[in-house]
CSV table of C-alpha atoms in Angstrom, one decimal:
chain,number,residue,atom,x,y,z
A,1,UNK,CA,44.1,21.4,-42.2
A,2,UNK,CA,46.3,18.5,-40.6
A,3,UNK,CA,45.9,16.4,-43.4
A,4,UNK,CA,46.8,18.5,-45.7
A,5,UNK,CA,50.0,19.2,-43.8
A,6,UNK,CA,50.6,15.5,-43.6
A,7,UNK,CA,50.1,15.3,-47.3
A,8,UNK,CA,52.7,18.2,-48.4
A,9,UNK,CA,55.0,16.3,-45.7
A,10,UNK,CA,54.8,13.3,-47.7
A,11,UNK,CA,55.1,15.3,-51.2
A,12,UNK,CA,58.1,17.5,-50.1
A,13,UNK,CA,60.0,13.7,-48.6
A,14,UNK,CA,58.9,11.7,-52.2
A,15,UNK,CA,60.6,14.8,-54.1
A,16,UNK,CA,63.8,14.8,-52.1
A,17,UNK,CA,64.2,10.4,-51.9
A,18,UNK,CA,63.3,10.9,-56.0
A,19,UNK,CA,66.3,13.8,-56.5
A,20,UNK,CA,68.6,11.9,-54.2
A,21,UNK,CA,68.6,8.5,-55.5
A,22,UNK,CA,68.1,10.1,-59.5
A,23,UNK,CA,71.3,12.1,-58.9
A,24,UNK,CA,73.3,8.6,-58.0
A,25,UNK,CA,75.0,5.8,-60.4
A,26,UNK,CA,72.6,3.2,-59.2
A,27,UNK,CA,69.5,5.3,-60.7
A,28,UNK,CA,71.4,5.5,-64.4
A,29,UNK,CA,72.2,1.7,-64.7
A,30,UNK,CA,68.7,0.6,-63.3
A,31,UNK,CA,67.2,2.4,-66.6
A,32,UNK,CA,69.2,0.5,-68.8
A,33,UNK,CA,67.4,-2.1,-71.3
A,34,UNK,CA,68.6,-4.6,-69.1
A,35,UNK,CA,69.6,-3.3,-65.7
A,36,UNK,CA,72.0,-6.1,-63.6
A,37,UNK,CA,70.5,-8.5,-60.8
A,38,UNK,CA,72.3,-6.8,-58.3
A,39,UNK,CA,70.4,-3.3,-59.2
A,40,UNK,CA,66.8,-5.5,-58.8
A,41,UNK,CA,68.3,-6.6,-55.6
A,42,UNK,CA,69.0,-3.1,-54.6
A,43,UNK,CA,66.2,-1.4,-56.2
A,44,UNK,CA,63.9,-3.9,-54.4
A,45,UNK,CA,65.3,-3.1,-51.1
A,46,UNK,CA,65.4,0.7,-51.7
A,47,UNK,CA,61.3,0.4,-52.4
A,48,UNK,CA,60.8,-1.4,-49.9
A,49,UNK,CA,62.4,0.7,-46.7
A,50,UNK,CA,60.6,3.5,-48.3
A,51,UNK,CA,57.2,1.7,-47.7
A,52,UNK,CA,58.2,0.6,-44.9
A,53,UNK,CA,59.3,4.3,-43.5
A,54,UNK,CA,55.1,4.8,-44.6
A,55,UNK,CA,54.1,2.0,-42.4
A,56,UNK,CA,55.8,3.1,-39.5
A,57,UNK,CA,53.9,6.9,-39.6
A,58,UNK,CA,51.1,5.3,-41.6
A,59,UNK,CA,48.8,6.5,-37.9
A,60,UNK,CA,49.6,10.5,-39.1
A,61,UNK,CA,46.6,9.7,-41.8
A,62,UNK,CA,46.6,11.5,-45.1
A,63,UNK,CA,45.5,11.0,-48.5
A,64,UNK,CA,48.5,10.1,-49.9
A,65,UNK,CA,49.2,6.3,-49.9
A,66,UNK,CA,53.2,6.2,-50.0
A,67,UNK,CA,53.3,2.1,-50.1
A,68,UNK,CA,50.9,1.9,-53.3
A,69,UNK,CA,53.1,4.7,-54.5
A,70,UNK,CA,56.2,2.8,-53.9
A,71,UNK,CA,55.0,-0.6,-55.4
A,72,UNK,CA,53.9,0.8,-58.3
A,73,UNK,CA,57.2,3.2,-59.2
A,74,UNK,CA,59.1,-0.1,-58.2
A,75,UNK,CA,57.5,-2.0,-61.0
A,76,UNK,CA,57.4,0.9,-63.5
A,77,UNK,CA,61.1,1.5,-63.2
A,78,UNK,CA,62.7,-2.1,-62.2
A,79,UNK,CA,60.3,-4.6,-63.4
A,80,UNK,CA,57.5,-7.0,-62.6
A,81,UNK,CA,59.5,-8.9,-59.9
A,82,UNK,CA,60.7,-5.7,-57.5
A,83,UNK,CA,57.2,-4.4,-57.9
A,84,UNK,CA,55.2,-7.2,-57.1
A,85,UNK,CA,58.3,-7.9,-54.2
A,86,UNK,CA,57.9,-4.3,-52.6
A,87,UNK,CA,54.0,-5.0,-53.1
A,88,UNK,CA,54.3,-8.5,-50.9
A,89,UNK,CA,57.0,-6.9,-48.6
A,90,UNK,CA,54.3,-3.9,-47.9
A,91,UNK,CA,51.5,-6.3,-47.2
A,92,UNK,CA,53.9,-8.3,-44.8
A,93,UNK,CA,54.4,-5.9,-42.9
A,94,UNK,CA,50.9,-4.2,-42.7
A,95,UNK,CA,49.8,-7.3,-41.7
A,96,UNK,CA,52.5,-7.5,-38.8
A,97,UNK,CA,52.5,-3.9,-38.0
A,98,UNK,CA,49.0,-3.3,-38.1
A,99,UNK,CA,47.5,-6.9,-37.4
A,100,UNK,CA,44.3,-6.3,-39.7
A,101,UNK,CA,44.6,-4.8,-42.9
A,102,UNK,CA,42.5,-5.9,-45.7
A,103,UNK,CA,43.3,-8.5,-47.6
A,104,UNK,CA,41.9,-6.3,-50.6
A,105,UNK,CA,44.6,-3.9,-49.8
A,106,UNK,CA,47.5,-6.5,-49.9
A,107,UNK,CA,46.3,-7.4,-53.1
A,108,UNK,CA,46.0,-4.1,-54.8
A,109,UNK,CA,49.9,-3.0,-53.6
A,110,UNK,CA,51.4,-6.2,-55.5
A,111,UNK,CA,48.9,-6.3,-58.5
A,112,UNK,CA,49.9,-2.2,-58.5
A,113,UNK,CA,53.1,-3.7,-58.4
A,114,UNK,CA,53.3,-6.2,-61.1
A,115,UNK,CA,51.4,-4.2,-62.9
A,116,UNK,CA,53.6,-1.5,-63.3
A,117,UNK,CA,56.4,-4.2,-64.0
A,118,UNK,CA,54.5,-5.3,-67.0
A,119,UNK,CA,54.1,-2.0,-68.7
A,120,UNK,CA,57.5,-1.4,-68.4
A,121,UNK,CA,58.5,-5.0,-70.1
A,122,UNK,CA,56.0,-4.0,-72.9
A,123,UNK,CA,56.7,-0.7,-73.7
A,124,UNK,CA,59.9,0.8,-70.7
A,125,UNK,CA,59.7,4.5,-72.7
A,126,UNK,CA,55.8,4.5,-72.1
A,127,UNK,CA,56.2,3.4,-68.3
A,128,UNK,CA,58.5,6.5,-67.6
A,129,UNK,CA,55.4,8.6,-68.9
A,130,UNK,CA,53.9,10.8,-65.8
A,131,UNK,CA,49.9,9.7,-67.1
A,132,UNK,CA,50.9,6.6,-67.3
A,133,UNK,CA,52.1,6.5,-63.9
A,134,UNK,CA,49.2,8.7,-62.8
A,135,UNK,CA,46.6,6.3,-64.2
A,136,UNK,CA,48.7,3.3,-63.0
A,137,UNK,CA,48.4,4.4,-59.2
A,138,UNK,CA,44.4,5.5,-59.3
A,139,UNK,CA,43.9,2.3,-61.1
A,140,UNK,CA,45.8,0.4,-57.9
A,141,UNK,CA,43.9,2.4,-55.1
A,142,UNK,CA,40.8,2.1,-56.6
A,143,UNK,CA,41.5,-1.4,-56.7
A,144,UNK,CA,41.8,-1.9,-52.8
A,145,UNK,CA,38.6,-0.7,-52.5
A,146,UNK,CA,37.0,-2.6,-54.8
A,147,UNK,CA,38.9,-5.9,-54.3
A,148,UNK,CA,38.2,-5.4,-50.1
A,149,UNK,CA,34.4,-5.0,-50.7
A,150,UNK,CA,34.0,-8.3,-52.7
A,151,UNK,CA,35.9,-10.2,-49.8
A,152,UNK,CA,33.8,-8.9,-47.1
A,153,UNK,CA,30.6,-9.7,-49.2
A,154,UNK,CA,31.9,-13.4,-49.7
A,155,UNK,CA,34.0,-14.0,-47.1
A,156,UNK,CA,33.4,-11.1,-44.7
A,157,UNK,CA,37.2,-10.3,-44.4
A,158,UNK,CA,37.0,-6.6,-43.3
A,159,UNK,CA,35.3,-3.9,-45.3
A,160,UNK,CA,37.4,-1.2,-46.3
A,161,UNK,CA,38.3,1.4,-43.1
A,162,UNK,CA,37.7,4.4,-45.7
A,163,UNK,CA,34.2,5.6,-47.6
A,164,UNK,CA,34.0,5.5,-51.4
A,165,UNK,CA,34.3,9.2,-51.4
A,166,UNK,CA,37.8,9.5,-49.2
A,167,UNK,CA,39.0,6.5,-51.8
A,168,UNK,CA,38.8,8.5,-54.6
A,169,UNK,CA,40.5,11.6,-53.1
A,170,UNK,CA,43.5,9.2,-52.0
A,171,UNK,CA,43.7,7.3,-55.7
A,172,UNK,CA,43.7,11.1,-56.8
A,173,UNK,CA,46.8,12.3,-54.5
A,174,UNK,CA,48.7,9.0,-55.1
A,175,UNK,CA,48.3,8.9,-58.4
A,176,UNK,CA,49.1,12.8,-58.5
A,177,UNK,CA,52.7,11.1,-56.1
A,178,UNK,CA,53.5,8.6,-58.7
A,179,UNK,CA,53.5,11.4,-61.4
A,180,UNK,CA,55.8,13.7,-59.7
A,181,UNK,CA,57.9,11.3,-59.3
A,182,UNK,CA,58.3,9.8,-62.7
A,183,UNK,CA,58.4,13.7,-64.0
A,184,UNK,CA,61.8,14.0,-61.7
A,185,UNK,CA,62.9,10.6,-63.1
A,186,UNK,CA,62.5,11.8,-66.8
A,187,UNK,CA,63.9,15.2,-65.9
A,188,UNK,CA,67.3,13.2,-65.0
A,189,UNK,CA,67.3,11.0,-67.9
A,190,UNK,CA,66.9,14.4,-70.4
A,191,UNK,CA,70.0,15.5,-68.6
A,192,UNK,CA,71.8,12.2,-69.1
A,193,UNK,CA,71.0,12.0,-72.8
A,194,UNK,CA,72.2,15.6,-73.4
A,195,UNK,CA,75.5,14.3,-71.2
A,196,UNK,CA,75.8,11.9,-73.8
A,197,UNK,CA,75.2,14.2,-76.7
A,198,UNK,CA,77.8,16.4,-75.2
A,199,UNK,CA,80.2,13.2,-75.0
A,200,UNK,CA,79.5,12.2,-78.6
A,201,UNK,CA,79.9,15.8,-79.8
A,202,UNK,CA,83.4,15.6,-77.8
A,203,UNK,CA,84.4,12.4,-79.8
A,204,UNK,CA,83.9,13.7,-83.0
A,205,UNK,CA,86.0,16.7,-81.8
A,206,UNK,CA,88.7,14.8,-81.2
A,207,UNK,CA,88.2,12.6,-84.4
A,208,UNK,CA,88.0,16.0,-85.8
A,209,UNK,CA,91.3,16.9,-84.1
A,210,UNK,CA,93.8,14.0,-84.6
A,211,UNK,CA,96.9,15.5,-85.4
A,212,UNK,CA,96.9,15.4,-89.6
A,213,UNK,CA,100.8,15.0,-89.9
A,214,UNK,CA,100.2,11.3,-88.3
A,215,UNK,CA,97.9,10.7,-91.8
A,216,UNK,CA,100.8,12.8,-93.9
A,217,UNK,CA,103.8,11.0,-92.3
A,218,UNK,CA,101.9,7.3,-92.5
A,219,UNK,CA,101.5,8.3,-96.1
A,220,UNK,CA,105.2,9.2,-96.8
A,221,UNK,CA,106.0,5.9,-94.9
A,222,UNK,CA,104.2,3.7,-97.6
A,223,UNK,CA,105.3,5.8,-100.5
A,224,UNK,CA,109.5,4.8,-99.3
A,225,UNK,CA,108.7,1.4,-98.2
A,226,UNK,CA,107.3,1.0,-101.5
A,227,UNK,CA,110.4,2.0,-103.0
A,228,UNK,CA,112.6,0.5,-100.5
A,229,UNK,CA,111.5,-2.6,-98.6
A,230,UNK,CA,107.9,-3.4,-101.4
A,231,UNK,CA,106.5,-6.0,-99.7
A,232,UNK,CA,105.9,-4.2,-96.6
A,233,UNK,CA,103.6,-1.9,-98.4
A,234,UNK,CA,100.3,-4.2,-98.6
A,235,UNK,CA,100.1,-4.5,-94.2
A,236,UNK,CA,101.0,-0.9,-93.8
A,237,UNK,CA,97.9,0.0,-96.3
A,238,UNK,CA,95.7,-2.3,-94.7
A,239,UNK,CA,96.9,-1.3,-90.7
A,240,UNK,CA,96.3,2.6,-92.2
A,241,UNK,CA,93.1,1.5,-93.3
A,242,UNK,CA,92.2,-0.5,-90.0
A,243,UNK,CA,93.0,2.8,-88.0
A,244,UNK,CA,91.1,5.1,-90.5
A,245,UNK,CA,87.8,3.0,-90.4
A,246,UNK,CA,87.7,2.5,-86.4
A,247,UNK,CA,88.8,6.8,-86.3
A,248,UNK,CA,86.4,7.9,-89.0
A,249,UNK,CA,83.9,5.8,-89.7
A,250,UNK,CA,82.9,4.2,-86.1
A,251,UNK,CA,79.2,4.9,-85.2
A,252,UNK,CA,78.1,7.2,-82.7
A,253,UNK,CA,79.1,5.1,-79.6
A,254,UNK,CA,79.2,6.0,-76.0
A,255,UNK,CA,81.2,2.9,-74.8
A,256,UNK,CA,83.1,-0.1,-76.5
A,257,UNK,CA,84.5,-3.2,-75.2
A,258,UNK,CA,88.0,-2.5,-74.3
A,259,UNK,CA,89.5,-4.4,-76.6
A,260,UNK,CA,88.2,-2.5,-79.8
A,261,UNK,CA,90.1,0.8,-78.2
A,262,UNK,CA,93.1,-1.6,-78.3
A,263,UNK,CA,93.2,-3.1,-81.2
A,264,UNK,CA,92.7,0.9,-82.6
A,265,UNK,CA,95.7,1.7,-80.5
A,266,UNK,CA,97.4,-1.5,-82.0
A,267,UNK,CA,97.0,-0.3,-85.8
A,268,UNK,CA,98.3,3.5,-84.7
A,269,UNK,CA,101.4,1.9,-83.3
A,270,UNK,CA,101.9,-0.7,-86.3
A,271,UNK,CA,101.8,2.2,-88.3
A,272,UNK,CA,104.3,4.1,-86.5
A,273,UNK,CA,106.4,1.2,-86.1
A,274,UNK,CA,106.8,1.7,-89.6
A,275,UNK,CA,107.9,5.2,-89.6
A,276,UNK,CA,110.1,4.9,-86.4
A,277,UNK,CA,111.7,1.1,-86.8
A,278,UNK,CA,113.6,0.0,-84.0
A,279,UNK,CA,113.3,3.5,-82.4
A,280,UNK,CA,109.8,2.4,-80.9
A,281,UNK,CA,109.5,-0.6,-78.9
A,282,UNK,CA,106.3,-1.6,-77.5
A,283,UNK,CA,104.9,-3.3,-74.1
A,284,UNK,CA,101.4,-5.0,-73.4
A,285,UNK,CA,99.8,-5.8,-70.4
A,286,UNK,CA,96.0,-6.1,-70.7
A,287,UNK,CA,94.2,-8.5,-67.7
A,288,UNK,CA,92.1,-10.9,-69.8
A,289,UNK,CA,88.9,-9.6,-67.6
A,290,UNK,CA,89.4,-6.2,-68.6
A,291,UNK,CA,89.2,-6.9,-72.4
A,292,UNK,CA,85.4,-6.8,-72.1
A,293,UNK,CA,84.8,-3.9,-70.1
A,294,UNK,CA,82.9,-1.0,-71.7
A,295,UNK,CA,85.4,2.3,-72.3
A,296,UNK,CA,84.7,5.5,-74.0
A,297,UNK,CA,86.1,5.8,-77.4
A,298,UNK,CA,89.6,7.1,-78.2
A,299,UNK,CA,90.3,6.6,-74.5
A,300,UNK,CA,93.9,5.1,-74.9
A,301,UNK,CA,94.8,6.0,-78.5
A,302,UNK,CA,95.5,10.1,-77.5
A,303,UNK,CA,97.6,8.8,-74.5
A,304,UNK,CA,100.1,6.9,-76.6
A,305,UNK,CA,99.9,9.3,-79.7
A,306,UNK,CA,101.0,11.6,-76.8
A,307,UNK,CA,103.7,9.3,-75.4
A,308,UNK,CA,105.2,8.9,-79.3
A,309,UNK,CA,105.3,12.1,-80.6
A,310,UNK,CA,106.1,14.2,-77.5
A,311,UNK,CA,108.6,11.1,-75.6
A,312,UNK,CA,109.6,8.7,-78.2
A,313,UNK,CA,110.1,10.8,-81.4
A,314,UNK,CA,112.0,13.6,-79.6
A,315,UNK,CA,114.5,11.5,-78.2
A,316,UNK,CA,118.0,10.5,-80.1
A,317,UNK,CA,117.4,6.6,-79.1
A,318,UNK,CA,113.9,6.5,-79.1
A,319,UNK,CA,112.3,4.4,-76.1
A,320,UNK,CA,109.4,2.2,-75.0
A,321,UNK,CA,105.7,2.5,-74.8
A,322,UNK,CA,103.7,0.6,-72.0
A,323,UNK,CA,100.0,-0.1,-72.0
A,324,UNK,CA,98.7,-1.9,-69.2
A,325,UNK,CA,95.0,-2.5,-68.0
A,326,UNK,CA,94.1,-4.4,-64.7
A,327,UNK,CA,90.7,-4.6,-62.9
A,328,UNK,CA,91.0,-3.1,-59.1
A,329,UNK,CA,87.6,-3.8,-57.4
A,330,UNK,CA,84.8,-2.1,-58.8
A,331,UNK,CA,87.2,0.1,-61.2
A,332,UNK,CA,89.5,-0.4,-64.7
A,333,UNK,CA,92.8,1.3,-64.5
A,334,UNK,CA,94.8,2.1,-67.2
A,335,UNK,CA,98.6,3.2,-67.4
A,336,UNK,CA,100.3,4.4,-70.6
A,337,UNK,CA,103.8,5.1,-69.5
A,338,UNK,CA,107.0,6.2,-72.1
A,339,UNK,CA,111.0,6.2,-71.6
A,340,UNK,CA,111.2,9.1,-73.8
A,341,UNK,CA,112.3,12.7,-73.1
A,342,UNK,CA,109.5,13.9,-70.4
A,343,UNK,CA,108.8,17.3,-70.0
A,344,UNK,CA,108.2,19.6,-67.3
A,345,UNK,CA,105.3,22.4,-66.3
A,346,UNK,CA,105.9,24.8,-69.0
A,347,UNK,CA,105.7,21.9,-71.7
A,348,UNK,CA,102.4,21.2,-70.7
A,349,UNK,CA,101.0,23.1,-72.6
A,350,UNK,CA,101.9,21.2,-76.2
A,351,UNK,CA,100.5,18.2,-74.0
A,352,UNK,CA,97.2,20.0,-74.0
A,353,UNK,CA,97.5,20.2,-69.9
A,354,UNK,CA,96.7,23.8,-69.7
A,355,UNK,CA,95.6,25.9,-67.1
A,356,UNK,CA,92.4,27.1,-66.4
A,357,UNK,CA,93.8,30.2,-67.8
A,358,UNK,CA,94.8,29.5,-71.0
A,359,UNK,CA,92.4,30.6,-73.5
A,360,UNK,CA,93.8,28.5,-76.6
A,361,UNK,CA,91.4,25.7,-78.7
A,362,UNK,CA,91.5,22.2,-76.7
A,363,UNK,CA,93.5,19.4,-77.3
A,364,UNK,CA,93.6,15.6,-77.0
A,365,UNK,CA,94.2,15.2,-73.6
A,366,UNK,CA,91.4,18.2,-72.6
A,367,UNK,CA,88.8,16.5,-74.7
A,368,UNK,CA,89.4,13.4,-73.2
A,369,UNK,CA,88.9,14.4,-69.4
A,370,UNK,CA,85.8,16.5,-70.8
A,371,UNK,CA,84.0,13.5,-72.0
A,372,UNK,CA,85.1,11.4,-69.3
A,373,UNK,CA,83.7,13.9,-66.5
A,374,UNK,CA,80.6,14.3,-68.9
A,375,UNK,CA,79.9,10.2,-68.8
A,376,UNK,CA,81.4,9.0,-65.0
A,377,UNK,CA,80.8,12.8,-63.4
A,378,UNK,CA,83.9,14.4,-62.0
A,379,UNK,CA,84.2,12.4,-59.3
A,380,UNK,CA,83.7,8.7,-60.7
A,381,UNK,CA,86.7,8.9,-63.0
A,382,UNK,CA,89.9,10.2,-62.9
A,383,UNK,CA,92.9,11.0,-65.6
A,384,UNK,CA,96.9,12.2,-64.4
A,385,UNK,CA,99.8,12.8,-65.9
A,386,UNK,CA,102.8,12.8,-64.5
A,387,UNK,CA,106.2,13.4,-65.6
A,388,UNK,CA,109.8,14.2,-65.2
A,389,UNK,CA,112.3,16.0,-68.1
A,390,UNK,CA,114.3,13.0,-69.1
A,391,UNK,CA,112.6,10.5,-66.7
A,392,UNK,CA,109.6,9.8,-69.3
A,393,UNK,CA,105.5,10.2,-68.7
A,394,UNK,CA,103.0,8.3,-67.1
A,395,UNK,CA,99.1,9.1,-68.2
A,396,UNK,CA,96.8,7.0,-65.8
A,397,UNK,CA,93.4,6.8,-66.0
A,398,UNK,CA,90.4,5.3,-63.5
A,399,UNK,CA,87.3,4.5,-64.5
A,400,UNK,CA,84.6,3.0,-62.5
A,401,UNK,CA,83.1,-0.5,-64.8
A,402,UNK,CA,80.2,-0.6,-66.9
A,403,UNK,CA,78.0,-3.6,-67.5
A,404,UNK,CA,78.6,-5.0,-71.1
A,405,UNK,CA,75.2,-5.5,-73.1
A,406,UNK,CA,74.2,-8.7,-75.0
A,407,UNK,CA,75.2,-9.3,-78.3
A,408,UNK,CA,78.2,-5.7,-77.7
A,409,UNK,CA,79.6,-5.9,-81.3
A,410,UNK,CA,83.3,-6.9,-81.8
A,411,UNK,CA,86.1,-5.1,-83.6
A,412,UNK,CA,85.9,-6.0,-87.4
């Protein structure tokens, strides 16, 4: 009866470390294709206190082995190097905790390890698979067993403290561990993919959304300046055409280097440059290490649509539209700012800054802090507006970075 209390002990503390660290930011970049040296470095350390933690009440004896466990999920979801690591670090310090563990058992937690690594470098969808995981882990313990009974009959280094019987029952419950946790670990990723189907839904929505009259008026624009000014006509087509293929025919991306979103917002105010003249002036203010950072889609273009046809256009003299983008630590921030009219609480509403009240269809700027609480969570990003009638608007937003992958496709 004691050991199986010390077992469900150890199940109910591997589900709550497994919901814990899949909940955080750390576990959603470490499943990337190609997670960053620092999440190894953290992932490694992470595995390793939690075998450690086992070492320390490794005396309260169960069946479940929670530093074979935690080599082989190391290697299964960070790679070959933080399992075999967490498999070395776990010997180490059987070896100085204890003072004689098998060398059979050393072994078996960093082959478990690597193991694990490898089957996620050949095929990372497959190692995320509970039997896989199950199979990995029995494989492993079984392994101890076997490897410390062919060093005590050559080399008489210690036969194994446990019978071939209570072997198997442990290589069942830690195999049983690994699965539980790998069926957490895919649980969170199906709720990140639908996130992300949510987002991309969200995008099109807003593709869907974009005000027509800026298509109708661009339109009119070309049709006088072919009558007035014609050689004008050929770069306003082809700027209409640049901001038509990024808006329309993009594929379904989460995140883009930041300088594709610019050179979209560059096109919409070429083309409005057009229709306003000298009315619309334009600042730019982009750090040169932000230009790679990874943004969602249409993240700046609805702000300064917003800042022209609710600050510039409205007022008699027209004004100036500021885009800036600096890196502050760990997070991009973004300012569009306008001299143009402002407006004040009741005028949010044309904005699309309702209230949680307001029952009418979304709008730009809705749609925009939807899909950027669906892709950071509500706490990792932030968007504000303020603004005062005849002082202008400022629309900030704060994003944490995002690693950029190999090979991240520029803006045609």
């Amino acid at each position: 009866m004691e050991v199986l209390i010390h077992t469900i002990e150890k199940v109910c503390v591997l589900i709550t470390v497994t919901v814990v660290l899949t909940g955080t930011r750390f576990a959603t970049r470490l499943f990337r294709r190609r997670p960053a040296p620092r999440d190894h470095a953290i992932a490694l350390v992470l595995f390793f206190l939690f075998a450690a933690v086992e070492e320390i009440i490794a005396q309260q004896h169960s069946p479940m082995d929670a530093r074979i466990i935690a080599a082989c999920v190391a290697g299964l979801l960070a790679g070959p190097w933080v399992g075999g690591g967490v498999g070395i670090g776990s010997a180490v310090l059987a070896l100085v905790w204890q003072g004689f563990p098998p060398v059979g058992y050393g072994l078996a937690m960093v082959l478990g390890g690597i193991a694990g690594g490898l089957l996620r470098g050949r095929s990372a969808g497959n190692a995320l698979r509970p039997g896989i995981g199950f199979c990995l882990a029995v494989g492993a313990s079984l392994s101890r067993y076997i490897l410390a009974m062919l060093f005590d009959a050559l080399w008489e280094a210690g036969r194994p403290p446990l019978s071939l019987a209570m072997e198997l029952q442990t290589a069942l419950v830690n195999g049983l561990g690994v699965a539980l946790i790998l069926t957490v670990v895919q649980q969170m990723r199906a709720r990140e993919e639908q996130a992300k189907a949510t987002a991309m839904a969200e995008v099109r929505a807003l593709q869907a959304r974009m005000n027509p009259h800026f298509l109708f008026n661009a339109l009119n624009t070309v049709a006088a300046l072919s009558m007035t000014n014609p050689k004008t006509v050929a770069p306003a087509v082809a700027r209409l055409g640049c901001f038509l293929r990024a808006s329309l025919d993009r594929p379904d991306q989460t995140l883009i280097p930041l300088a594709e979103e610019l050179a979209v917002v560059a096109a919409y105010l070429d083309i409005e440059g057009l229709r306003l003249g000298s009315r619309l002036r334009v600042e730019e203010s982009i750090a040169p290490e932000a230009r790679p950072v990874l943004v969602p889609p249409f993240l700046i273009q609805p702000l300064v649509e917003n800042a022209v046809c609710h600050g510039i256009h409205p007022a008699r003299d027209g004004g100036l539209v500021s885009v800036t983008a600096e890196l502050v630590g760990a997070t991009l921030r973004i300012t569009v700012s306008d001299t143009g009219v402002g407006f004040d609480s009741a005028a949010r509403r044309g904005m699309g800054m309702r209230g949680s009240g307001d029952a009418s269809p979304p709008h730009a700027l809705q749609l925009l802090e939807r899909r950027l609480r669906n892709l950071y969570g509500s706490d990792a990003s932030r968007l504000w507006v303020e603004s005062s009638p005849g002082q202008g608007t400022t629309a900030r937003v704060s994003l944490p970075l995002e690693p950029i992958p190999d090979g991240a496709p520029g803006f045609p």
